[in-house]
Coordinates of C-alpha atoms and ligand atoms in Angstrom, one line a residue:
M1335 CA -29.4 36.5 -10.9
H1336 CA -27.6 35.9 -7.7
A1337 CA -24.3 33.9 -7.7
W1338 CA -23.0 31.9 -5.0
P1339 CA -21.2 32.5 -1.7
A1340 CA -17.5 33.2 -1.9
S1341 CA -15.1 31.0 0.2
E1342 CA -12.3 33.0 2.0
V1343 CA -9.1 33.4 0.1
P1344 CA -6.2 33.6 2.7
A1345 CA -3.5 36.2 2.0
L1346 CA -0.1 34.8 1.4
P1347 CA 3.3 36.1 2.5
G1348 CA 5.5 37.3 -0.4
Q1349 CA 4.6 38.5 -3.8
G1350 CA 2.2 36.9 -6.4
R1351 CA 3.2 36.5 -10.1
D1352 CA 1.8 37.8 -13.3
L1353 CA 0.0 35.1 -15.4
R1354 CA 1.4 33.8 -18.6
I1355 CA -1.4 31.9 -20.5
H1356 CA -2.1 30.4 -23.7
D1357 CA -4.2 32.5 -26.1
T1358 CA -6.2 30.5 -28.8
A1359 CA -6.2 33.6 -31.1
T1360 CA -2.3 34.0 -31.3
G1361 CA -1.5 30.3 -30.7
G1362 CA 1.0 31.3 -28.2
L1363 CA 1.6 32.3 -24.5
V1364 CA 0.8 35.9 -23.5
T1365 CA 1.8 37.5 -20.3
L1366 CA -1.2 39.4 -19.2
D1367 CA -0.8 42.7 -17.5
P1368 CA -4.1 43.8 -16.2
G1369 CA -4.5 47.0 -14.4
P1370 CA -5.5 47.0 -10.7
V1371 CA -8.8 45.3 -11.8
A1372 CA -8.4 42.2 -13.9
R1373 CA -11.5 41.7 -16.1
I1374 CA -12.6 38.1 -17.2
Y1375 CA -15.8 36.7 -18.9
V1376 CA -16.4 32.9 -18.6
C1377 CA -19.3 31.3 -20.5
G1378 CA -21.7 29.9 -18.1
I1379 CA -24.0 26.7 -18.3
T1380 CA -26.9 26.0 -20.3
P1381 CA -29.1 24.7 -17.4
Y1382 CA -31.0 21.7 -18.7
D1383 CA -28.9 19.0 -16.7
A1384 CA -26.6 18.9 -13.7
T1385 CA -23.0 20.0 -13.5
H1386 CA -20.7 17.3 -14.9
M1387 CA -17.0 16.8 -14.5
G1388 CA -16.4 18.5 -17.8
H1389 CA -18.0 21.7 -16.7
A1390 CA -16.2 21.6 -13.4
A1391 CA -12.9 21.2 -15.1
T1392 CA -13.5 24.2 -17.2
Y1393 CA -14.6 26.3 -14.2
N1394 CA -11.8 25.1 -12.3
A1395 CA -9.3 26.4 -14.9
F1396 CA -10.8 29.9 -14.7
D1397 CA -11.0 29.8 -10.9
L1398 CA -7.1 29.3 -11.0
V1399 CA -6.9 32.4 -13.2
Q1400 CA -8.7 34.4 -10.5
R1401 CA -6.6 33.1 -7.7
V1402 CA -3.4 33.9 -9.5
W1403 CA -4.6 37.5 -10.0
L1404 CA -5.9 37.9 -6.4
D1405 CA -2.4 36.6 -5.1
T1406 CA -1.0 39.7 -7.0
K1407 CA -3.3 41.8 -4.9
R1408 CA -5.5 42.8 -7.8
Q1409 CA -9.2 43.0 -7.7
V1410 CA -11.0 40.6 -10.1
H1411 CA -14.0 41.5 -12.1
Y1412 CA -15.5 38.3 -13.0
V1413 CA -18.6 37.9 -15.2
Q1414 CA -20.4 34.7 -16.1
N1415 CA -23.8 34.0 -17.9
V1416 CA -26.4 31.5 -17.7
T1417 CA -27.9 30.5 -21.2
D1418 CA -31.4 30.2 -19.5
V1419 CA -33.3 30.1 -22.9
D1420 CA -32.1 27.9 -25.8
D1421 CA -33.0 25.1 -28.1
P1422 CA -31.6 22.3 -25.9
L1423 CA -33.2 23.6 -22.9
L1424 CA -36.6 23.9 -24.5
E1425 CA -36.3 20.5 -26.0
R1426 CA -35.5 18.8 -22.7
A1427 CA -38.3 20.5 -20.9
E1428 CA -40.6 19.4 -23.6
R1429 CA -39.3 15.9 -23.5
D1430 CA -39.7 15.7 -19.7
G1431 CA -43.0 17.6 -19.6
V1432 CA -41.8 20.3 -17.3
D1433 CA -41.9 24.0 -17.5
W1434 CA -38.6 25.3 -19.1
V1435 CA -38.2 28.2 -16.7
A1436 CA -38.6 25.7 -13.6
L1437 CA -36.0 23.5 -15.3
A1438 CA -33.5 26.1 -15.8
E1439 CA -34.0 27.6 -12.2
K1440 CA -33.6 24.0 -10.8
E1441 CA -30.4 23.2 -12.6
T1442 CA -28.9 26.6 -11.9
T1443 CA -29.7 26.2 -8.2
L1444 CA -27.9 22.8 -8.4
F1445 CA -24.9 24.4 -10.2
R1446 CA -24.5 27.0 -7.6
E1447 CA -24.4 24.3 -4.9
D1448 CA -21.8 22.5 -6.9
M1449 CA -19.8 25.5 -7.3
T1450 CA -19.9 26.3 -3.7
A1451 CA -18.9 22.8 -2.6
L1452 CA -15.9 22.9 -5.0
R1453 CA -14.8 26.4 -3.7
M1454 CA -15.0 28.1 -7.1
L1455 CA -15.1 31.7 -6.5
P1456 CA -18.3 33.3 -7.6
P1457 CA -18.7 35.8 -10.4
K1458 CA -19.3 39.5 -9.4
H1459 CA -22.1 39.6 -12.0
Y1460 CA -24.0 36.4 -12.7
I1461 CA -26.4 37.2 -15.6
G1462 CA -29.1 35.1 -17.3
A1463 CA -29.8 35.5 -21.1
V1464 CA -33.3 36.2 -20.4
E1465 CA -32.6 39.2 -18.1
A1466 CA -30.2 40.5 -20.7
I1467 CA -32.6 40.7 -23.5
P1468 CA -33.5 44.5 -23.0
G1469 CA -29.8 45.3 -23.5
I1470 CA -29.5 42.7 -26.4
V1471 CA -32.2 44.3 -28.7
P1472 CA -30.4 47.8 -29.2
L1473 CA -27.2 46.0 -30.1
V1474 CA -28.9 43.9 -32.8
E1475 CA -30.6 47.1 -34.0
R1476 CA -27.2 48.9 -34.1
L1477 CA -25.6 46.1 -36.1
R1478 CA -28.5 46.5 -38.5
E1479 CA -27.9 50.2 -38.8
L1480 CA -24.2 49.5 -39.4
G1481 CA -25.0 47.3 -42.3
A1482 CA -23.6 44.3 -40.5
A1483 CA -26.9 42.5 -40.1
Y1484 CA -29.7 41.3 -42.6
E1485 CA -33.2 39.9 -42.4
L1486 CA -34.2 36.4 -43.6
D1487 CA -37.8 35.6 -43.1
G1488 CA -38.1 37.7 -40.1
D1489 CA -35.0 36.4 -38.5
V1490 CA -32.0 38.6 -38.2
Y1491 CA -28.4 37.3 -39.1
F1492 CA -25.0 38.8 -38.6
S1493 CA -22.8 39.2 -41.6
V1494 CA -19.4 37.7 -40.8
E1495 CA -17.8 39.6 -43.6
S1496 CA -18.5 42.9 -41.8
D1497 CA -15.6 42.2 -39.4
P1498 CA -12.2 42.3 -41.1
H1499 CA -10.8 40.4 -38.1
F1500 CA -13.3 37.4 -38.5
G1501 CA -11.5 34.1 -38.1
Q1502 CA -8.8 35.3 -36.0
V1503 CA -9.9 33.8 -32.7
S1504 CA -10.0 30.1 -33.9
N1505 CA -7.8 30.3 -37.0
L1506 CA -9.8 27.6 -38.7
D1507 CA -10.0 27.1 -42.6
A1508 CA -13.6 27.6 -44.2
A1509 CA -14.2 23.8 -44.3
A1510 CA -13.6 23.3 -40.7
M1511 CA -15.7 26.3 -39.7
R1512 CA -18.6 25.1 -41.7
L1513 CA -18.5 21.6 -40.2
L1514 CA -18.4 23.0 -36.7
S1515 CA -21.1 25.6 -37.4
A1516 CA -23.5 22.8 -38.3
E1517 CA -22.5 20.8 -35.3
R1518 CA -22.5 23.6 -32.7
G1519 CA -25.9 25.3 -33.2
G1520 CA -25.4 27.2 -36.5
D1521 CA -27.4 26.6 -39.7
P1522 CA -24.9 26.7 -42.7
D1523 CA -27.2 25.0 -45.0
R1524 CA -30.2 27.4 -44.7
P1525 CA -31.0 28.9 -48.1
G1526 CA -30.8 32.6 -48.5
K1527 CA -27.9 33.3 -46.2
K1528 CA -25.2 35.6 -47.5
N1529 CA -22.5 33.5 -46.0
P1530 CA -23.4 30.0 -44.8
L1531 CA -21.5 30.8 -41.5
D1532 CA -23.5 33.9 -40.6
P1533 CA -24.9 33.3 -37.1
M1534 CA -28.5 34.4 -36.0
L1535 CA -28.7 37.5 -33.9
W1536 CA -32.5 37.6 -33.4
M1537 CA -34.8 34.7 -34.1
A1538 CA -38.5 35.6 -34.8
A1539 CA -41.0 34.2 -32.5
R1540 CA -41.9 30.5 -33.2
E1541 CA -45.2 28.8 -32.5
G1542 CA -45.3 27.4 -29.1
E1543 CA -41.9 28.8 -28.1
P1544 CA -41.1 31.7 -25.7
S1545 CA -40.7 35.1 -27.1
W1546 CA -39.9 38.7 -26.0
D1547 CA -40.5 42.1 -27.3
G1548 CA -37.7 42.9 -29.7
G1549 CA -38.6 46.7 -30.4
T1550 CA -38.1 47.1 -34.2
L1551 CA -36.9 43.5 -34.6
G1552 CA -40.3 42.2 -33.7
R1553 CA -41.0 39.5 -31.1
G1554 CA -38.4 36.7 -30.8
R1555 CA -35.5 35.7 -28.9
P1556 CA -31.8 36.4 -29.1
G1557 CA -29.1 34.3 -30.9
W1558 CA -26.5 32.6 -28.6
H1559 CA -23.4 34.6 -29.4
I1560 CA -24.9 38.1 -29.1
E1561 CA -26.1 37.1 -25.5
C1562 CA -22.6 36.6 -24.2
V1563 CA -21.4 39.7 -26.0
A1564 CA -24.1 42.0 -24.6
I1565 CA -23.5 40.9 -21.1
A1566 CA -19.6 41.1 -21.5
L1567 CA -19.7 44.7 -23.1
D1568 CA -22.2 45.7 -20.4
H1569 CA -20.2 44.7 -17.4
L1570 CA -16.6 44.6 -18.7
G1571 CA -16.4 46.8 -21.8
M1572 CA -13.9 46.1 -24.7
G1573 CA -10.5 44.9 -24.4
F1574 CA -11.0 42.8 -21.2
D1575 CA -8.3 40.4 -20.2
V1576 CA -9.7 36.9 -20.6
Q1577 CA -12.5 35.4 -22.5
G1578 CA -12.9 31.8 -21.3
G1579 CA -14.7 28.7 -21.8
G1580 CA -14.0 25.0 -23.0
S1581 CA -12.4 24.3 -26.3
D1582 CA -15.7 23.6 -27.9
L1583 CA -16.5 27.3 -27.6
A1584 CA -13.6 28.6 -29.7
F1585 CA -15.7 28.2 -32.8
P1586 CA -18.3 29.3 -33.4
H1587 CA -19.2 30.9 -30.1
H1588 CA -16.1 33.0 -29.2
E1589 CA -15.2 33.7 -32.8
M1590 CA -18.7 35.2 -33.5
G1591 CA -19.0 36.9 -30.2
A1592 CA -15.6 38.7 -30.9
S1593 CA -16.8 39.7 -34.3
H1594 CA -20.0 41.2 -33.0
A1595 CA -18.2 43.1 -30.3
Q1596 CA -15.6 44.4 -32.7
V1597 CA -18.1 45.6 -35.3
L1598 CA -20.2 47.2 -32.7
T1599 CA -17.4 49.2 -31.1
G1600 CA -15.1 49.6 -33.9
E1601 CA -12.4 48.3 -31.5
F1602 CA -10.1 45.3 -31.6
P1603 CA -9.6 43.0 -30.0
M1604 CA -12.5 42.1 -27.7
A1605 CA -10.3 40.2 -25.3
K1606 CA -6.6 40.1 -24.8
A1607 CA -6.6 36.5 -24.4
Y1608 CA -9.0 33.8 -25.5
V1609 CA -8.5 30.8 -23.2
H1610 CA -9.9 27.4 -23.7
A1611 CA -10.0 24.3 -21.4
G1612 CA -9.6 20.8 -22.8
M1613 CA -12.4 18.4 -22.9
V1614 CA -13.2 15.7 -20.2
A1615 CA -14.3 12.4 -21.7
L1616 CA -16.0 9.5 -20.2
H1617 CA -15.8 6.0 -21.9
G1618 CA -13.8 7.6 -24.8
E1619 CA -16.2 10.2 -25.8
K1620 CA -16.4 13.9 -24.7
M1621 CA -18.8 14.2 -21.7
S1622 CA -21.8 15.9 -22.9
K1623 CA -25.5 16.4 -21.9
S1624 CA -26.7 15.6 -25.4
K1625 CA -24.9 12.2 -25.3
G1626 CA -25.7 11.5 -21.6
N1627 CA -22.3 10.0 -20.7
L1628 CA -21.9 12.0 -17.5
V1629 CA -20.4 11.9 -14.1
F1630 CA -22.2 14.6 -12.1
V1631 CA -20.5 16.7 -9.3
S1632 CA -23.7 16.5 -7.3
G1633 CA -23.8 12.5 -7.7
L1634 CA -20.3 12.2 -6.3
R1635 CA -21.3 14.5 -3.4
R1636 CA -24.4 12.3 -2.8
D1637 CA -22.1 9.4 -2.7
G1638 CA -19.9 11.1 0.1
V1639 CA -17.0 12.0 -2.0
D1640 CA -15.2 15.0 -0.4
P1641 CA -15.4 17.9 -2.8
A1642 CA -11.7 18.6 -2.1
A1643 CA -11.0 15.3 -3.7
I1644 CA -13.1 16.1 -6.8
R1645 CA -11.1 19.4 -7.0
L1646 CA -7.8 17.5 -6.7
T1647 CA -8.8 15.2 -9.6
L1648 CA -9.4 18.3 -11.8
L1649 CA -6.2 19.9 -10.7
A1650 CA -4.1 16.8 -11.6
H1651 CA -4.8 17.5 -15.2
H1652 CA -3.5 20.4 -17.1
Y1653 CA -6.4 22.6 -18.1
R1654 CA -5.6 22.4 -21.7
S1655 CA -5.3 18.6 -22.1
D1656 CA -8.2 16.5 -23.0
W1657 CA -8.5 13.7 -20.5
E1658 CA -10.6 10.9 -19.4
W1659 CA -12.6 10.5 -16.1
T1660 CA -12.1 7.1 -14.5
D1661 CA -12.6 5.7 -11.1
Q1662 CA -8.8 5.5 -10.9
V1663 CA -8.2 9.3 -11.2
L1664 CA -10.6 9.9 -8.5
R1665 CA -9.0 7.3 -6.3
D1666 CA -5.6 8.9 -6.9
A1667 CA -6.9 12.2 -5.9
K1668 CA -8.5 10.7 -2.7
D1669 CA -5.1 9.3 -1.8
R1670 CA -3.3 12.5 -2.4
L1671 CA -5.8 14.4 -0.2
G1672 CA -5.2 11.8 2.6
R1673 CA -1.4 12.3 2.4
W1674 CA -1.7 16.0 2.4
R1675 CA -4.0 16.1 5.3
A1676 CA -1.8 13.7 7.4
A1677 CA 1.2 15.9 6.7
V1678 CA -0.6 19.2 7.7
S1679 CA -2.0 17.6 10.8
Q1680 CA 1.3 18.2 12.5
P1681 CA 2.0 22.0 13.1
D1682 CA 5.8 21.7 12.4
G1683 CA 7.4 20.7 9.3
P1684 CA 10.1 21.5 6.7
S1685 CA 10.0 25.1 5.7
A1686 CA 7.1 26.0 3.4
D1687 CA 8.6 29.2 1.9
A1688 CA 10.1 27.6 -1.1
L1689 CA 6.9 25.6 -1.7
V1690 CA 4.6 28.6 -1.9
E1691 CA 7.0 30.0 -4.6
E1692 CA 6.8 26.7 -6.4
I1693 CA 3.2 26.8 -6.5
R1694 CA 3.1 30.4 -7.6
A1695 CA 5.5 29.8 -10.4
A1696 CA 3.7 26.7 -11.6
L1697 CA 0.3 28.4 -11.8
A1698 CA 1.8 31.6 -13.5
D1699 CA 3.2 29.4 -16.2
D1700 CA 0.0 28.7 -18.1
L1701 CA -1.8 27.3 -15.0
D1702 CA 0.4 24.3 -14.6
A1703 CA -1.7 22.8 -11.7
P1704 CA -0.1 19.2 -12.1
A1705 CA 3.4 20.8 -11.3
A1706 CA 1.8 22.6 -8.3
L1707 CA 0.5 19.4 -7.0
A1708 CA 3.9 17.6 -7.6
A1709 CA 5.4 20.4 -5.4
V1710 CA 3.0 19.9 -2.6
D1711 CA 3.5 16.1 -2.8
R1712 CA 7.3 16.6 -2.3
W1713 CA 6.7 18.7 0.7
A1714 CA 4.1 16.3 2.3
D1715 CA 6.5 13.4 1.7
L1716 CA 9.4 15.2 3.3
Q1717 CA 7.2 16.1 6.2
Q1718 CA 5.9 12.5 6.7
R1719 CA 9.4 11.1 6.3
E1720 CA 11.5 13.4 8.3
G1721 CA 9.2 15.9 10.0
G1722 CA 10.7 19.3 10.4
T1723 CA 11.3 22.1 12.9
D1724 CA 9.6 25.0 11.2
T1725 CA 6.9 26.0 13.5
G1726 CA 3.6 26.8 11.6
A1727 CA 4.9 25.4 8.2
S1728 CA 1.8 23.3 8.0
G1729 CA -0.4 26.5 8.5
V1730 CA 1.4 28.1 5.5
V1731 CA 0.9 25.1 3.3
T1732 CA -2.8 25.0 4.3
R1733 CA -3.3 28.5 3.5
A1734 CA -1.3 28.4 0.2
V1735 CA -3.2 25.3 -1.0
D1736 CA -6.5 27.1 -0.1
A1737 CA -5.6 30.4 -1.6
L1738 CA -4.1 29.3 -4.8
L1739 CA -5.8 25.9 -5.6
G1740 CA -9.0 26.2 -3.8
V1741 CA -8.4 22.9 -1.8
A1742 CA -9.5 23.0 1.8
L1743 CA -7.2 20.7 3.9
Ligands
5CA232 N1 -24.0 28.1 -22.3 C1 -23.0 27.9 -23.2 C2 -22.1 28.8 -23.1 S1 -22.5 30.4 -23.3 C3 -22.5 26.5 -22.9 O1 -21.7 26.0 -23.7 N2 -23.0 25.8 -21.9 S2 -22.5 24.3 -21.5 O2 -23.4 24.0 -20.3 O3 -22.8 23.4 -22.6 O4 -21.0 24.3 -21.1 C4 -20.6 25.1 -20.1 C5 -19.1 25.1 -20.1 O5 -18.5 23.9 -19.8 C6 -18.5 25.7 -21.4 O6 -17.5 26.4 -21.3 C7 -18.1 24.3 -22.1 O7 -17.0 24.7 -23.0 C8 -17.6 23.6 -21.0 N3 -17.8 22.1 -21.1 C9 -18.9 21.4 -21.8 N4 -18.6 20.1 -21.8 C10 -17.3 19.9 -21.4 C11 -16.4 18.8 -21.3 N5 -16.8 17.5 -21.5 N6 -15.1 19.0 -20.7 C12 -14.7 20.2 -20.4 N7 -15.6 21.4 -20.5 C13 -16.9 21.1 -21.1
ZN233 ZN1 -21.0 32.1 -24.0

């Protein structure tokens, strides 16, 4: 699949900082030390509805990761998938009487437009699950050869017990895992499974549903976790720097994915950090396509909201916190954008050198975007109150806010 166009990332004076970030697997902060090419995989959308503010918040977090790395003059090898075949997508297409392929294409197109408007840097490889199927089949066959997979009425399951490190991404107890498995696409109650948590690797073709040639597996379609793993291993290999997604993906998705990859390669760990963004809520409940309590990026854009204000709303919340979307948080962001734009409209101002360092330090410290915004606020207030004599200070601020925060002033 093609991704979306990249916005320019201006180069900044001075030295970028190495990123220290929270890793779900160890429960603490890790300082990442990628080589000259940093590698990141971020789980993409299931395209059956438009991009909502929860999605945008999660992609904003990983956009910041990229921007911190780019500021250290590293290249970033960023991979993202599209879950373009899955039960909820097929169900929505059926409900609305539309073709599932057309629905996925339409929503993916809208997602690209939303990401472009928000200045989210595009992945280098943007890969659909369907196009990854030829690479998935041999991995499932290999897991079967290794004795890590078994068949149940034509479906193929992964045996979680085949990975000695299973459980070390999410660190949940058995009861919590079972509950989440049932809530998030698993089938712990299906009779005949070796372990209730075992996830499906390959689902035999069902009447009326799309299916593909699976070689020795028979016709069918892949399970969710192996899709992301096949794409990640193909484009990044093992031991990549960050596996990213919202906190609802820690279990089972990232736990299972890591186990698949670790058993397939015999290496550990799959990723150096498992990074999870908090959940955005609306009216007290997690924004979700299945509940329908959504604020869409495209809806706000249609209403004439400046994408930079949407972006500032996201940045005003620490990526790991759960927060609530309200009209007030958007109003605050619009006000802030107005103040910043007024301040940089004068070419001269107070020196911006310290500000650039403050933004860098805030982001390198577990992506503390709210602290970065507070630093820009202080500079903008000073500029408006007292002005300044540093020629070109506003240009430096504009470039720093663009390069590090993705906000166009
Ligand atoms: N296609 C799978 C991942 S392979 C998927 O989870 N798709 S999704 O469309 O449901 O979500 C896309 C991303 O947005 C995931 O990282 C998910 O964790 C995140 N996300 C979904 N809802 C929210 C929310 N309310 N707040 C924050 N992030 C969210
Ligand atoms: Zn995924």
